[in-house]
Amino acid sequence: PGDGYSAAHVWPDNNPNLSVVDPANNFMYEAHVYFDSDASGQYLNDYDSDGAYPEIGIDRVDVFIQWLDDNNARGFIGGYGVPDTDELWLDVLSMFLAHLQANDLPGTYWAGGPWWGDYPLSVEPRGGKDRPQMKILTKYSGTACLD
């Protein structure tokens, strides 16, 4: 991961001299993308107060995608997530994942597992029912782990 919490939308500014030479071309740069106003993933405000809009994820990740292209590098998104408190965030997630897929950029969702409890970004089932984010994640992954 890069500096500045690996934030994709400011990747070039925070990592101006980051360059890893890997003769085997197995190296990947990792960035994070969150859609709240400060890109922290804390989602302290609601959707409207955060100034969110459906394409915010695309706008934020495109900076990283362009940097990868400019540097002939490979990368992935090592953390992204949305709260389950407003369906508008699910639209952001869906558009974001479609864009990752179109750009052949893999990613991993944050967070899951029973230790997260009522954490709004968690995709751990509650009461045996999937969290709202799982419908979107399943659409783009093709499979779901329902253990």
PDB file of N, CA, C and O in Angstrom, residues 3 56 75 77 84 87 99 119:
ATOM      1  N   ASP A   3       1.334   5.620   0.716  1.00  0.00           N
ATOM      2  CA  ASP A   3       1.201   6.557   1.834  1.00  0.00           C
ATOM      3  C   ASP A   3      -0.196   7.193   1.835  1.00  0.00           C
ATOM      4  O   ASP A   3      -0.959   7.045   0.884  1.00  0.00           O
ATOM      5  N   ILE A  56     -19.348   8.824  -7.312  1.00  0.00           N
ATOM      6  CA  ILE A  56     -18.214   9.259  -6.478  1.00  0.00           C
ATOM      7  C   ILE A  56     -17.109   8.204  -6.412  1.00  0.00           C
ATOM      8  O   ILE A  56     -15.927   8.526  -6.421  1.00  0.00           O
ATOM      9  N   GLY A  75      -2.478  -3.126 -10.026  1.00  0.00           N
ATOM     10  CA  GLY A  75      -2.942  -2.761  -8.698  1.00  0.00           C
ATOM     11  C   GLY A  75      -4.230  -3.452  -8.334  1.00  0.00           C
ATOM     12  O   GLY A  75      -4.818  -4.181  -9.139  1.00  0.00           O
ATOM     13  N   ILE A  77      -7.741  -2.823  -5.305  1.00  0.00           N
ATOM     14  CA  ILE A  77      -8.346  -2.037  -4.244  1.00  0.00           C
ATOM     15  C   ILE A  77      -8.454  -2.947  -3.029  1.00  0.00           C
ATOM     16  O   ILE A  77      -9.237  -3.897  -3.016  1.00  0.00           O
ATOM     17  N   ASP A  84     -24.786   0.175   5.704  1.00  0.00           N
ATOM     18  CA  ASP A  84     -26.084  -0.411   5.360  1.00  0.00           C
ATOM     19  C   ASP A  84     -27.249   0.491   5.754  1.00  0.00           C
ATOM     20  O   ASP A  84     -28.386   0.055   5.793  1.00  0.00           O
ATOM     21  N   GLU A  87     -29.913   3.161   1.190  1.00  0.00           N
ATOM     22  CA  GLU A  87     -29.798   2.451  -0.084  1.00  0.00           C
ATOM     23  C   GLU A  87     -29.019   3.229  -1.134  1.00  0.00           C
ATOM     24  O   GLU A  87     -28.505   2.643  -2.085  1.00  0.00           O
ATOM     25  N   HIS A  99     -17.429  -0.417 -12.468  1.00  0.00           N
ATOM     26  CA  HIS A  99     -16.258   0.289 -13.018  1.00  0.00           C
ATOM     27  C   HIS A  99     -14.972  -0.510 -12.771  1.00  0.00           C
ATOM     28  O   HIS A  99     -14.120  -0.595 -13.665  1.00  0.00           O
ATOM     29  N   TYR A 119     -21.396  -3.140  13.251  1.00  0.00           N
ATOM     30  CA  TYR A 119     -20.647  -2.198  12.417  1.00  0.00           C
ATOM     31  C   TYR A 119     -21.373  -2.037  11.077  1.00  0.00           C
ATOM     32  O   TYR A 119     -21.640  -3.021  10.372  1.00  0.00           O
TER      33      TYR A 119
END
